[in-house]
Amino acid sequence: MIKRSLDSEPGQKRRVHVFLFWAVVTVIWFSSLGLRALIHPDEGRYADISLTMLQSGDWITPRLNGLLYFEKPALQYWAGAASFSLFGINEFAARFWPGLTSFLTVLVVWSFGKRLYGRDIAGKAALIVAGAMWIVGNGHFLTLDMGATFFLTLALFSFLLAQDEQSTPRARRWLMWLCWAAMAGATLSKGLVGPLIPGMTIILYSLAGMRWAIWKRLHLLSGLLVYFCIAAPWFIVVSRRNPEFANFFFVHEHFQRFLTTEHKRTGAIWYFVPVLLLGFFPWTTLLGRALREGWKSDGAGFQGRQVLLIWCIFTFAFFSVSGSKLPSYILPMFPALGMLLALGIGQVTEKAWRWHLLVPALLFAALVGLYPFAGRAVTPEAPLEVWQHMLGFMAVAGLTGLLGTWLAWRAISRGQLTTGLAALSLTSIVAMTLAMTGHDSYGQLKSSKRIVHAMGQYVHDDTELFSVRMHDQTFPFYMRRPVTLVDYRDEFALGQDIEPTRWIPSLAQFESRWRKAARATAMMHPETYDELSKNQLPMQVVYRDARRLVVVKP
């Protein structure tokens, strides 16, 4: 068993090392947010909604590409709009909220974990969570899940600290109010999962050991008041302004999404197994240790480890049986897993560490070995230079990972567990950053950034913009204004039904509109272009790739 750690160093020296480590992590974490173009669909969608809020000054009713959009609450849109106002309209500002909330999630794990389990355990948990691939990845990709995960993590750990036997009645009251406020933040970020995951965790914990006394310490009445004072106002106002909102948001986007496959995001019951295994990298082979730790007793009284375990199991099971699945849905379980692993990681033997570090080493080596096979991945949509660029970055990420894994093993073999964890965590962050940066060459194929640059000289303030029988969600963002959809509905259907004049339902109507326009440009698939060419519609191609092209009216 490993007995020595970084904490055996003199206090001043250790504090300097800790500060330098987290300073490096902070620089890498935030400086990499703007290195890649936004990609379709999620990043373009949420950036466009936030930009529209900022431009319109309407902070109540979300609009996507100018059309009413009620699928998600408004908190992240507000954060995105504020970020654009502070940092300008760019990729860094678009991703700043998930980048910030992912970093704050690590901070919550450390600060609350320190009071719950001590500085050493909290430091290890922060290293584990910061280095987990799914935290790094989702913290640098624009979706709603990282913001929701931050608030859910804050709710979980404030609840754990409130129920700790050492907490005073006054501290318990304030911590539970913080828990209720965090649930409200999660609700405004992602919807009803905000109260659902914490609520079901408490219910299942109570049932597991018939622990009903805990309900007396939840401050239910005042807590519900805090929750509704924060969460309810926006829902009330947006519903009053838009009578269609409540039914669509609560019924269509929650109950139908969970109970049916209407949203066409289906998956097998084991869908999230590979997501969990890959997402917890480089700690994957220690998952069993983390889960076993949840079964251990904390002694008499409140069982915080069991709460962490139940949180993880419920989150995983709930989304596994849902009719709608996306890989980032189980993200809220990763901070809890990290804390569980930190509680037991000191019991991992040196021999077990050898086997554990072999797995990330093999995966990093595989990244290096992929580069010679770039030519085998070539498709009409993704030419050789795209794959060479992306796999080149992945090869560098792999080499970095091999070096970091070796440094981690060297530290752990000397009994310096915390140093080894720090090396492996930083390695994971750097490798993920390199891999995501390299992905931009492929991501550009799913982005309109280059397209908008190519068509810049053809677009003026009075130019009409169209997207015909397709829609790239990044197109309105990079154009800085909405485009008119033609013969395309998908997630815009509600907004199109409410405001039918904001789109063009048929190709024939589009042809008429195009011929009358003084200036016009349109994005479409090659097949649509061929069809319109047969009708001798006046068009000049100014951009073309394998799956889309842009035309202007001559």
Coordinates of C-alpha atoms in Angstrom, one line a residue:
M1 CA 0.0 0.0 0.0
I2 CA 1.2 3.5 -0.8
K3 CA 1.8 5.5 2.4
R4 CA 3.8 8.6 1.3
S5 CA 2.3 11.5 -0.7
L6 CA 3.0 15.0 -1.7
D7 CA 1.6 16.1 1.6
S8 CA 4.8 14.8 3.3
E9 CA 6.7 17.7 1.8
P10 CA 7.2 20.8 3.9
G11 CA 4.1 22.9 4.0
Q12 CA 5.4 26.0 2.1
K13 CA 7.0 23.9 -0.7
R14 CA 3.8 21.9 -1.1
R15 CA 1.7 25.0 -1.3
V16 CA 3.9 26.4 -4.0
H17 CA 3.7 23.1 -6.0
V18 CA -0.1 23.0 -5.6
F19 CA -0.4 26.6 -6.7
L20 CA 1.8 26.2 -9.8
F21 CA -0.1 23.0 -10.8
W22 CA -3.5 24.6 -10.7
A23 CA -2.2 27.8 -12.3
V24 CA -1.0 25.7 -15.3
V25 CA -4.4 23.8 -15.4
T26 CA -6.3 27.1 -15.3
V27 CA -4.3 28.6 -18.2
I28 CA -4.8 25.4 -20.4
W29 CA -8.4 25.1 -19.4
F30 CA -9.5 28.6 -20.4
S31 CA -7.0 29.4 -23.2
S32 CA -8.2 26.5 -25.2
L33 CA -11.9 27.4 -25.3
G34 CA -11.6 29.5 -28.4
L35 CA -9.2 27.4 -30.5
R36 CA -11.9 25.6 -32.5
A37 CA -14.8 26.7 -34.8
L38 CA -18.2 26.0 -33.4
I39 CA -19.8 22.9 -34.9
H40 CA -23.3 21.8 -35.9
P41 CA -25.7 21.2 -34.3
D42 CA -25.4 21.8 -30.5
E43 CA -22.7 24.5 -30.4
G44 CA -24.3 26.5 -33.2
R45 CA -27.7 26.2 -31.7
Y46 CA -26.9 27.5 -28.2
A47 CA -24.5 30.2 -29.4
D48 CA -27.2 31.5 -31.8
I49 CA -29.9 31.6 -29.1
S50 CA -27.6 33.6 -26.8
L51 CA -26.5 35.9 -29.6
T52 CA -30.1 36.5 -30.5
M53 CA -31.0 37.4 -26.9
L54 CA -28.1 39.9 -26.8
Q55 CA -29.0 41.5 -30.1
S56 CA -32.8 41.6 -29.5
G57 CA -32.7 42.6 -25.9
D58 CA -35.5 40.1 -25.2
W59 CA -34.1 38.1 -22.3
I60 CA -37.4 36.2 -21.7
T61 CA -38.3 34.4 -24.9
P62 CA -35.6 32.2 -26.5
R63 CA -35.4 32.2 -30.3
L64 CA -33.3 29.9 -32.5
N65 CA -32.6 31.4 -35.9
G66 CA -35.3 33.9 -35.3
L67 CA -38.0 31.3 -34.5
L68 CA -39.5 30.6 -31.1
Y69 CA -37.6 27.8 -29.3
F70 CA -38.9 26.4 -26.1
E71 CA -36.9 23.1 -25.7
K72 CA -34.7 24.3 -22.8
P73 CA -34.7 26.9 -20.0
A74 CA -32.9 30.3 -20.3
L75 CA -30.1 30.4 -17.7
Q76 CA -27.3 29.3 -20.2
Y77 CA -28.7 31.6 -22.8
W78 CA -28.4 34.5 -20.4
A79 CA -24.8 33.4 -19.5
G80 CA -23.9 33.1 -23.2
A81 CA -25.3 36.6 -24.0
A82 CA -23.5 38.1 -21.0
S83 CA -20.3 36.4 -22.2
F84 CA -20.7 37.8 -25.7
S85 CA -21.2 41.2 -24.2
L86 CA -18.0 40.9 -22.1
F87 CA -15.7 39.1 -24.5
G88 CA -17.1 39.9 -28.0
I89 CA -18.8 37.5 -30.4
N90 CA -16.3 34.7 -30.8
E91 CA -15.8 31.0 -29.9
F92 CA -14.1 31.7 -26.6
A93 CA -17.2 33.7 -25.4
A94 CA -19.5 31.0 -26.8
R95 CA -17.9 28.3 -24.7
F96 CA -17.0 30.4 -21.7
W97 CA -20.0 29.2 -19.6
P98 CA -19.3 25.5 -19.9
G99 CA -15.6 26.2 -19.4
L100 CA -16.3 28.2 -16.3
T101 CA -18.9 25.8 -14.8
S102 CA -16.6 22.8 -15.4
F103 CA -13.8 24.5 -13.6
L104 CA -16.2 25.5 -10.8
T105 CA -17.4 21.9 -10.5
V106 CA -13.8 20.9 -9.7
L107 CA -13.7 23.7 -7.1
V108 CA -16.9 22.6 -5.5
V109 CA -15.6 19.0 -5.1
W110 CA -12.4 20.4 -3.5
S111 CA -13.9 23.0 -1.2
F112 CA -16.8 20.9 0.1
G113 CA -14.7 17.7 0.1
K114 CA -12.1 19.4 2.3
R115 CA -14.7 20.1 5.0
L116 CA -16.3 16.6 4.6
Y117 CA -13.2 14.4 4.3
G118 CA -10.1 16.5 4.8
R119 CA -7.7 18.3 2.6
D120 CA -5.8 15.2 1.4
I121 CA -9.0 13.4 0.1
A122 CA -10.4 16.6 -1.3
G123 CA -7.2 17.3 -3.2
K124 CA -7.2 13.8 -4.7
A125 CA -10.9 14.1 -5.7
A126 CA -10.3 17.4 -7.4
L127 CA -7.4 15.9 -9.4
I128 CA -9.6 12.9 -10.4
V129 CA -12.5 15.0 -11.5
A130 CA -10.4 17.6 -13.3
G131 CA -8.7 14.8 -15.3
A132 CA -11.7 12.8 -16.2
M133 CA -12.2 12.9 -19.9
W134 CA -15.9 13.6 -19.9
I135 CA -15.4 16.6 -17.6
V136 CA -12.7 18.0 -19.8
G137 CA -14.6 17.3 -23.0
N138 CA -17.9 18.7 -21.9
G139 CA -16.2 21.7 -20.3
H140 CA -14.9 22.6 -23.7
F141 CA -17.9 21.9 -25.8
L142 CA -21.0 24.1 -25.9
T143 CA -24.0 22.2 -24.6
L144 CA -26.2 22.6 -21.5
D145 CA -25.0 19.6 -19.6
M146 CA -21.9 21.1 -18.0
G147 CA -23.8 24.0 -16.5
A148 CA -26.5 21.7 -15.1
T149 CA -23.8 19.4 -13.7
F150 CA -22.2 22.3 -11.9
F151 CA -25.4 23.2 -10.1
L152 CA -26.3 19.5 -9.4
T153 CA -22.8 19.0 -7.9
L154 CA -23.2 22.0 -5.8
A155 CA -26.6 20.7 -4.6
L156 CA -25.1 17.3 -3.8
F157 CA -22.1 18.5 -1.8
S158 CA -24.0 21.2 0.0
F159 CA -26.5 18.5 1.0
L160 CA -23.8 16.2 2.2
L161 CA -22.2 18.9 4.3
A162 CA -25.5 20.0 5.7
Q163 CA -26.3 16.4 6.9
D164 CA -22.8 15.9 8.3
E165 CA -22.9 15.2 12.0
Q166 CA -20.4 18.0 12.7
S167 CA -22.6 20.7 11.1
T168 CA -24.3 23.1 13.5
P169 CA -28.1 23.8 13.1
R170 CA -27.3 27.2 11.7
A171 CA -24.8 25.9 9.2
R172 CA -27.2 23.1 8.2
R173 CA -30.0 25.6 7.5
W174 CA -27.8 27.8 5.3
L175 CA -26.3 24.8 3.5
M176 CA -29.7 23.3 2.8
W177 CA -30.9 26.7 1.4
L178 CA -27.8 26.6 -0.8
C179 CA -28.8 23.1 -1.9
W180 CA -32.3 24.3 -2.8
A181 CA -30.9 27.3 -4.6
A182 CA -28.5 25.0 -6.6
M183 CA -31.4 22.8 -7.6
A184 CA -33.2 25.9 -8.9
G185 CA -30.0 26.7 -10.9
A186 CA -30.0 23.2 -12.4
T187 CA -33.7 23.6 -13.2
L188 CA -33.1 26.9 -15.0
S189 CA -30.2 25.2 -16.8
K190 CA -31.7 21.9 -18.0
G191 CA -35.3 21.5 -16.6
L192 CA -36.8 19.0 -14.2
V193 CA -33.6 17.0 -13.8
G194 CA -32.7 19.8 -11.4
P195 CA -35.0 18.6 -8.6
L196 CA -35.4 15.0 -9.9
I197 CA -31.8 13.7 -9.4
P198 CA -31.3 15.2 -5.9
G199 CA -34.9 14.3 -4.9
M200 CA -34.8 10.7 -6.0
T201 CA -31.3 10.3 -4.4
I202 CA -32.8 11.4 -1.0
I203 CA -35.8 9.2 -1.4
L204 CA -33.8 6.1 -2.3
Y205 CA -31.3 6.8 0.5
S206 CA -34.2 7.0 3.0
L207 CA -35.8 3.8 1.7
A208 CA -32.5 1.9 1.6
G209 CA -32.0 2.1 5.4
M210 CA -35.4 3.3 6.5
R211 CA -33.7 6.6 7.5
W212 CA -36.8 8.9 7.8
A213 CA -35.2 11.3 10.3
I214 CA -33.3 13.0 7.5
W215 CA -36.5 14.6 6.2
K216 CA -36.6 16.7 9.3
R217 CA -33.3 18.3 8.4
L218 CA -34.1 19.3 4.8
H219 CA -35.8 22.6 5.7
L220 CA -38.6 21.7 3.3
L221 CA -40.8 24.7 3.6
S222 CA -38.2 27.4 3.6
G223 CA -36.2 25.4 1.0
L224 CA -39.1 25.1 -1.4
L225 CA -39.6 28.9 -1.0
V226 CA -36.0 29.5 -1.9
Y227 CA -36.3 27.0 -4.9
F228 CA -39.4 28.6 -6.3
C229 CA -38.3 32.2 -5.7
I230 CA -35.3 31.5 -7.9
A231 CA -36.7 29.0 -10.5
A232 CA -40.3 30.1 -10.9
P233 CA -40.2 33.7 -12.1
W234 CA -38.8 33.0 -15.6
F235 CA -41.2 30.1 -16.2
I236 CA -44.2 32.3 -15.2
V237 CA -43.2 35.2 -17.3
V238 CA -42.3 33.2 -20.4
S239 CA -45.6 31.2 -20.1
R240 CA -47.6 34.4 -19.9
R241 CA -45.9 35.8 -23.0
N242 CA -46.1 32.5 -24.9
P243 CA -49.2 30.4 -24.1
E244 CA -47.7 27.4 -26.0
F245 CA -44.6 27.2 -23.8
A246 CA -45.8 25.2 -20.8
N247 CA -47.3 22.3 -22.7
F248 CA -44.3 22.1 -25.1
F249 CA -41.6 22.4 -22.4
F250 CA -43.1 20.2 -19.6
V251 CA -45.0 17.6 -21.7
H252 CA -43.2 17.4 -25.0
E253 CA -39.6 18.0 -23.8
H254 CA -39.8 16.1 -20.5
F255 CA -42.4 13.4 -20.3
Q256 CA -42.5 12.5 -24.0
R257 CA -38.7 12.7 -24.3
F258 CA -38.4 10.2 -21.4
L259 CA -41.3 7.9 -22.2
T260 CA -41.2 7.7 -26.0
T261 CA -38.7 7.6 -28.9
E262 CA -40.3 10.6 -30.6
H263 CA -37.0 12.6 -30.4
K264 CA -35.2 9.9 -32.3
R265 CA -32.3 9.7 -29.8
T266 CA -32.7 6.0 -29.0
G267 CA -30.1 3.6 -27.7
A268 CA -29.8 0.1 -26.1
I269 CA -30.1 -0.3 -22.4
W270 CA -26.3 -0.5 -22.2
Y271 CA -25.9 2.7 -24.2
F272 CA -24.1 4.6 -21.4
V273 CA -21.7 1.7 -20.5
P274 CA -19.0 2.7 -23.0
V275 CA -19.7 6.4 -22.3
L276 CA -19.0 5.8 -18.6
L277 CA -15.9 3.7 -19.3
L278 CA -14.4 6.1 -21.8
G279 CA -15.6 9.2 -19.9
F280 CA -13.9 8.3 -16.7
F281 CA -10.6 7.8 -18.4
P282 CA -7.8 7.8 -17.2
W283 CA -9.3 6.3 -14.0
T284 CA -11.5 3.7 -15.8
T285 CA -10.0 0.6 -14.3
L286 CA -10.5 2.0 -10.8
L287 CA -14.3 2.3 -11.3
G288 CA -14.8 -0.9 -9.2
R289 CA -12.8 0.7 -6.4
A290 CA -15.0 3.8 -6.5
L291 CA -18.2 1.8 -6.5
R292 CA -17.1 -0.5 -3.7
E293 CA -16.2 2.6 -1.6
G294 CA -19.9 3.6 -1.7
W295 CA -20.9 0.4 0.2
K296 CA -18.6 1.2 3.1
S297 CA -20.1 2.6 6.3
D298 CA -19.3 6.1 7.6
G299 CA -20.0 4.8 11.1
A300 CA -23.0 5.8 13.1
G301 CA -25.3 8.5 11.7
F302 CA -25.5 9.9 8.2
Q303 CA -24.0 7.8 5.4
G304 CA -22.5 10.2 2.9
R305 CA -20.7 7.5 0.9
Q306 CA -24.0 5.8 0.3
V307 CA -25.6 9.0 -0.9
L308 CA -22.8 9.4 -3.4
L309 CA -23.2 5.9 -4.6
I310 CA -27.0 6.2 -4.9
W311 CA -26.6 9.4 -6.8
C312 CA -24.4 7.7 -9.4
I313 CA -26.6 4.6 -9.7
F314 CA -29.8 6.5 -10.1
T315 CA -28.3 9.0 -12.7
F316 CA -27.0 6.1 -14.7
A317 CA -30.1 4.0 -14.5
F318 CA -32.6 6.8 -15.1
F319 CA -31.0 7.9 -18.4
S320 CA -30.4 4.3 -19.4
V321 CA -34.2 3.5 -19.4
S322 CA -35.1 6.8 -21.0
G323 CA -36.4 6.8 -24.6
S324 CA -34.0 9.7 -25.4
K325 CA -30.3 9.3 -25.0
L326 CA -27.3 11.5 -25.6
P327 CA -23.7 10.8 -24.3
S328 CA -23.5 13.8 -22.1
Y329 CA -26.7 13.0 -20.1
I330 CA -24.8 11.0 -17.4
L331 CA -22.3 13.8 -16.8
P332 CA -23.7 14.6 -13.3
M333 CA -22.5 11.3 -11.9
F334 CA -18.8 12.0 -12.6
P335 CA -18.0 14.4 -9.7
A336 CA -19.6 11.9 -7.2
L337 CA -17.6 9.1 -8.8
G338 CA -14.4 11.1 -8.4
M339 CA -15.1 11.7 -4.7
L340 CA -15.8 8.0 -4.1
L341 CA -12.6 7.0 -5.8
A342 CA -10.6 9.6 -3.8
L343 CA -11.9 8.0 -0.6
G344 CA -10.5 4.6 -1.6
I345 CA -7.6 5.4 -3.8
G346 CA -5.1 5.3 -1.0
Q347 CA -5.9 1.6 -0.5
V348 CA -4.8 0.7 -4.1
T349 CA -1.6 -1.3 -3.9
E350 CA 1.5 -0.6 -5.9
K351 CA 1.0 -3.8 -7.9
A352 CA -2.5 -2.7 -8.8
W353 CA -1.3 0.7 -9.9
R354 CA 1.0 -1.1 -12.5
W355 CA -2.0 -2.7 -14.1
H356 CA -4.1 0.4 -13.9
L357 CA -1.5 2.6 -15.6
L358 CA -1.1 0.0 -18.3
V359 CA -4.5 0.9 -19.7
P360 CA -4.0 4.6 -20.3
A361 CA -0.5 3.8 -21.6
L362 CA -2.0 1.4 -24.2
L363 CA -4.7 3.9 -25.2
F364 CA -2.1 6.7 -25.7
A365 CA 0.1 4.3 -27.7
A366 CA -2.9 3.5 -29.9
L367 CA -3.4 7.2 -30.6
V368 CA 0.2 7.4 -31.8
G369 CA -0.2 4.3 -33.9
L370 CA -3.3 5.6 -35.7
Y371 CA -1.4 8.3 -37.8
P372 CA 0.0 5.9 -40.5
F373 CA -3.6 4.8 -41.2
A374 CA -5.0 8.2 -42.0
G375 CA -5.4 7.3 -45.7
R376 CA -7.9 4.5 -44.8
A377 CA -10.3 7.0 -43.2
V378 CA -10.6 9.2 -46.3
T379 CA -14.1 9.8 -47.6
P380 CA -15.5 12.3 -50.1
E381 CA -16.5 14.5 -47.2
A382 CA -13.2 14.2 -45.3
P383 CA -10.1 14.3 -47.5
L384 CA -6.7 13.0 -46.6
E385 CA -5.3 16.4 -45.3
V386 CA -8.2 16.6 -42.8
W387 CA -7.3 13.2 -41.3
Q388 CA -3.6 13.8 -41.4
H389 CA -4.1 17.0 -39.4
M390 CA -6.4 15.5 -36.9
L391 CA -4.5 12.3 -36.4
G392 CA -1.2 14.3 -36.2
F393 CA -2.5 16.1 -33.2
M394 CA -3.8 12.9 -31.7
A395 CA -0.3 11.3 -32.1
V396 CA 1.2 14.3 -30.2
A397 CA -1.5 13.8 -27.6
G398 CA -0.6 10.1 -27.4
L399 CA 3.1 10.9 -27.0
T400 CA 2.2 13.4 -24.3
G401 CA 0.1 10.8 -22.6
L402 CA 2.8 8.2 -22.6
L403 CA 5.3 10.7 -21.1
G404 CA 2.7 11.7 -18.4
T405 CA 1.8 8.1 -17.6
W406 CA 5.5 7.3 -17.1
L407 CA 5.9 10.3 -14.8
A408 CA 2.8 9.2 -12.9
W409 CA 4.2 5.7 -12.5
R410 CA 7.6 7.0 -11.4
A411 CA 6.0 9.1 -8.7
I412 CA 3.7 6.4 -7.5
S413 CA 6.5 3.8 -7.3
R414 CA 8.2 6.2 -5.0
G415 CA 5.2 6.4 -2.8
Q416 CA 4.2 9.9 -3.9
L417 CA 0.5 9.2 -4.7
T418 CA -0.7 12.7 -4.9
T419 CA 2.1 13.7 -7.2
G420 CA 1.3 10.7 -9.4
L421 CA -2.4 11.6 -9.6
A422 CA -1.4 15.2 -10.5
A423 CA 0.8 14.0 -13.3
L424 CA -1.9 11.7 -14.7
S425 CA -4.6 14.3 -14.3
L426 CA -2.5 17.0 -16.1
T427 CA -1.6 14.5 -18.8
S428 CA -5.2 13.8 -19.4
I429 CA -6.1 17.5 -19.6
V430 CA -3.2 18.3 -22.0
A431 CA -3.9 15.2 -24.2
M432 CA -7.6 16.0 -24.4
T433 CA -6.8 19.6 -25.3
L434 CA -4.5 18.6 -28.1
A435 CA -7.0 16.0 -29.4
M436 CA -9.8 18.5 -29.4
T437 CA -7.7 21.2 -31.1
G438 CA -6.7 18.7 -33.8
H439 CA -10.4 17.8 -34.3
D440 CA -11.0 21.3 -35.6
S441 CA -9.8 20.2 -39.1
Y442 CA -12.7 17.7 -39.1
G443 CA -15.0 20.1 -37.2
Q444 CA -14.7 22.7 -39.9
L445 CA -16.6 20.3 -42.1
K446 CA -19.5 20.6 -39.7
S447 CA -19.2 24.4 -39.3
S448 CA -20.1 27.4 -41.4
K449 CA -17.1 29.5 -40.4
R450 CA -15.2 29.0 -43.6
I451 CA -18.3 29.3 -45.7
V452 CA -19.2 32.7 -44.2
H453 CA -15.6 33.9 -44.8
A454 CA -15.8 32.7 -48.4
M455 CA -19.1 34.5 -49.1
G456 CA -18.2 37.7 -47.3
Q457 CA -17.8 39.9 -50.4
Y458 CA -21.3 38.8 -51.7
V459 CA -23.3 39.6 -48.5
H460 CA -24.5 43.1 -47.6
D461 CA -26.9 44.3 -45.0
D462 CA -29.8 44.0 -47.5
T463 CA -28.9 40.6 -48.8
E464 CA -31.6 38.0 -48.1
L465 CA -30.2 34.7 -46.6
F466 CA -31.7 31.3 -47.2
S467 CA -31.1 27.8 -46.0
V468 CA -32.8 25.4 -48.5
R469 CA -33.9 21.9 -47.4
M470 CA -31.1 21.8 -44.8
H471 CA -29.8 23.9 -42.0
D472 CA -26.3 24.2 -40.5
Q473 CA -26.9 25.5 -36.9
T474 CA -23.7 27.5 -37.0
F475 CA -24.7 29.4 -40.1
P476 CA -26.8 32.1 -38.4
F477 CA -24.2 32.5 -35.7
Y478 CA -21.4 33.2 -38.1
M479 CA -23.6 35.4 -40.2
R480 CA -24.6 37.3 -37.1
R481 CA -28.3 37.2 -38.1
P482 CA -31.1 34.7 -38.9
V483 CA -31.5 32.9 -42.2
T484 CA -34.8 32.1 -43.8
L485 CA -35.5 28.3 -43.8
V486 CA -36.9 26.8 -46.9
D487 CA -38.8 23.4 -46.9
Y488 CA -37.1 22.4 -43.6
R489 CA -38.7 21.9 -40.2
D490 CA -37.1 19.5 -37.7
E491 CA -36.8 21.3 -34.3
F492 CA -38.1 24.5 -35.7
A493 CA -41.6 23.1 -36.2
L494 CA -43.2 24.8 -33.2
G495 CA -41.9 28.2 -34.0
Q496 CA -42.8 27.8 -37.7
D497 CA -46.4 26.9 -36.8
I498 CA -46.7 29.9 -34.4
E499 CA -45.1 32.3 -36.8
P500 CA -45.6 30.9 -40.3
T501 CA -44.4 34.1 -42.1
R502 CA -40.8 33.5 -40.8
W503 CA -40.1 30.6 -43.2
I504 CA -40.9 29.3 -46.7
P505 CA -42.7 26.0 -46.8
S506 CA -42.0 24.9 -50.4
L507 CA -39.3 25.1 -53.0
A508 CA -41.7 26.8 -55.5
Q509 CA -42.3 29.6 -53.1
F510 CA -38.6 30.0 -52.6
E511 CA -38.0 30.2 -56.4
S512 CA -40.5 33.1 -56.6
R513 CA -38.9 34.9 -53.6
W514 CA -35.4 34.4 -55.1
R515 CA -36.3 35.9 -58.5
K516 CA -37.8 39.0 -56.8
A517 CA -34.9 39.6 -54.4
A518 CA -32.4 42.3 -55.2
R519 CA -29.6 40.5 -53.4
A520 CA -29.8 36.9 -52.1
T521 CA -27.6 34.0 -51.1
A522 CA -28.5 30.5 -50.1
M523 CA -27.0 27.3 -48.7
M524 CA -28.2 23.9 -49.9
H525 CA -27.2 20.4 -50.7
P526 CA -25.9 19.6 -54.2
E527 CA -29.0 17.6 -55.0
T528 CA -31.2 20.7 -54.3
Y529 CA -28.9 22.8 -56.5
D530 CA -29.3 20.4 -59.4
E531 CA -33.1 20.5 -59.0
L532 CA -33.2 24.3 -59.0
S533 CA -30.8 24.5 -61.9
K534 CA -33.2 22.5 -64.0
N535 CA -35.7 25.3 -63.5
Q536 CA -33.1 27.8 -64.7
L537 CA -33.0 29.7 -61.4
P538 CA -30.3 32.3 -61.7
M539 CA -27.5 31.1 -59.3
Q540 CA -23.8 31.5 -59.0
V541 CA -21.8 29.1 -56.9
V542 CA -19.4 30.8 -54.5
Y543 CA -18.6 27.9 -52.2
R544 CA -18.7 24.1 -52.5
D545 CA -17.7 21.1 -50.5
A546 CA -18.7 17.5 -50.6
R547 CA -22.1 18.0 -48.8
R548 CA -23.2 21.6 -49.3
L549 CA -22.8 24.6 -51.5
V550 CA -23.6 28.3 -51.3
V551 CA -25.0 30.3 -54.2
V552 CA -25.7 34.0 -54.7
K553 CA -28.1 35.7 -57.1
P554 CA -26.0 37.1 -60.0

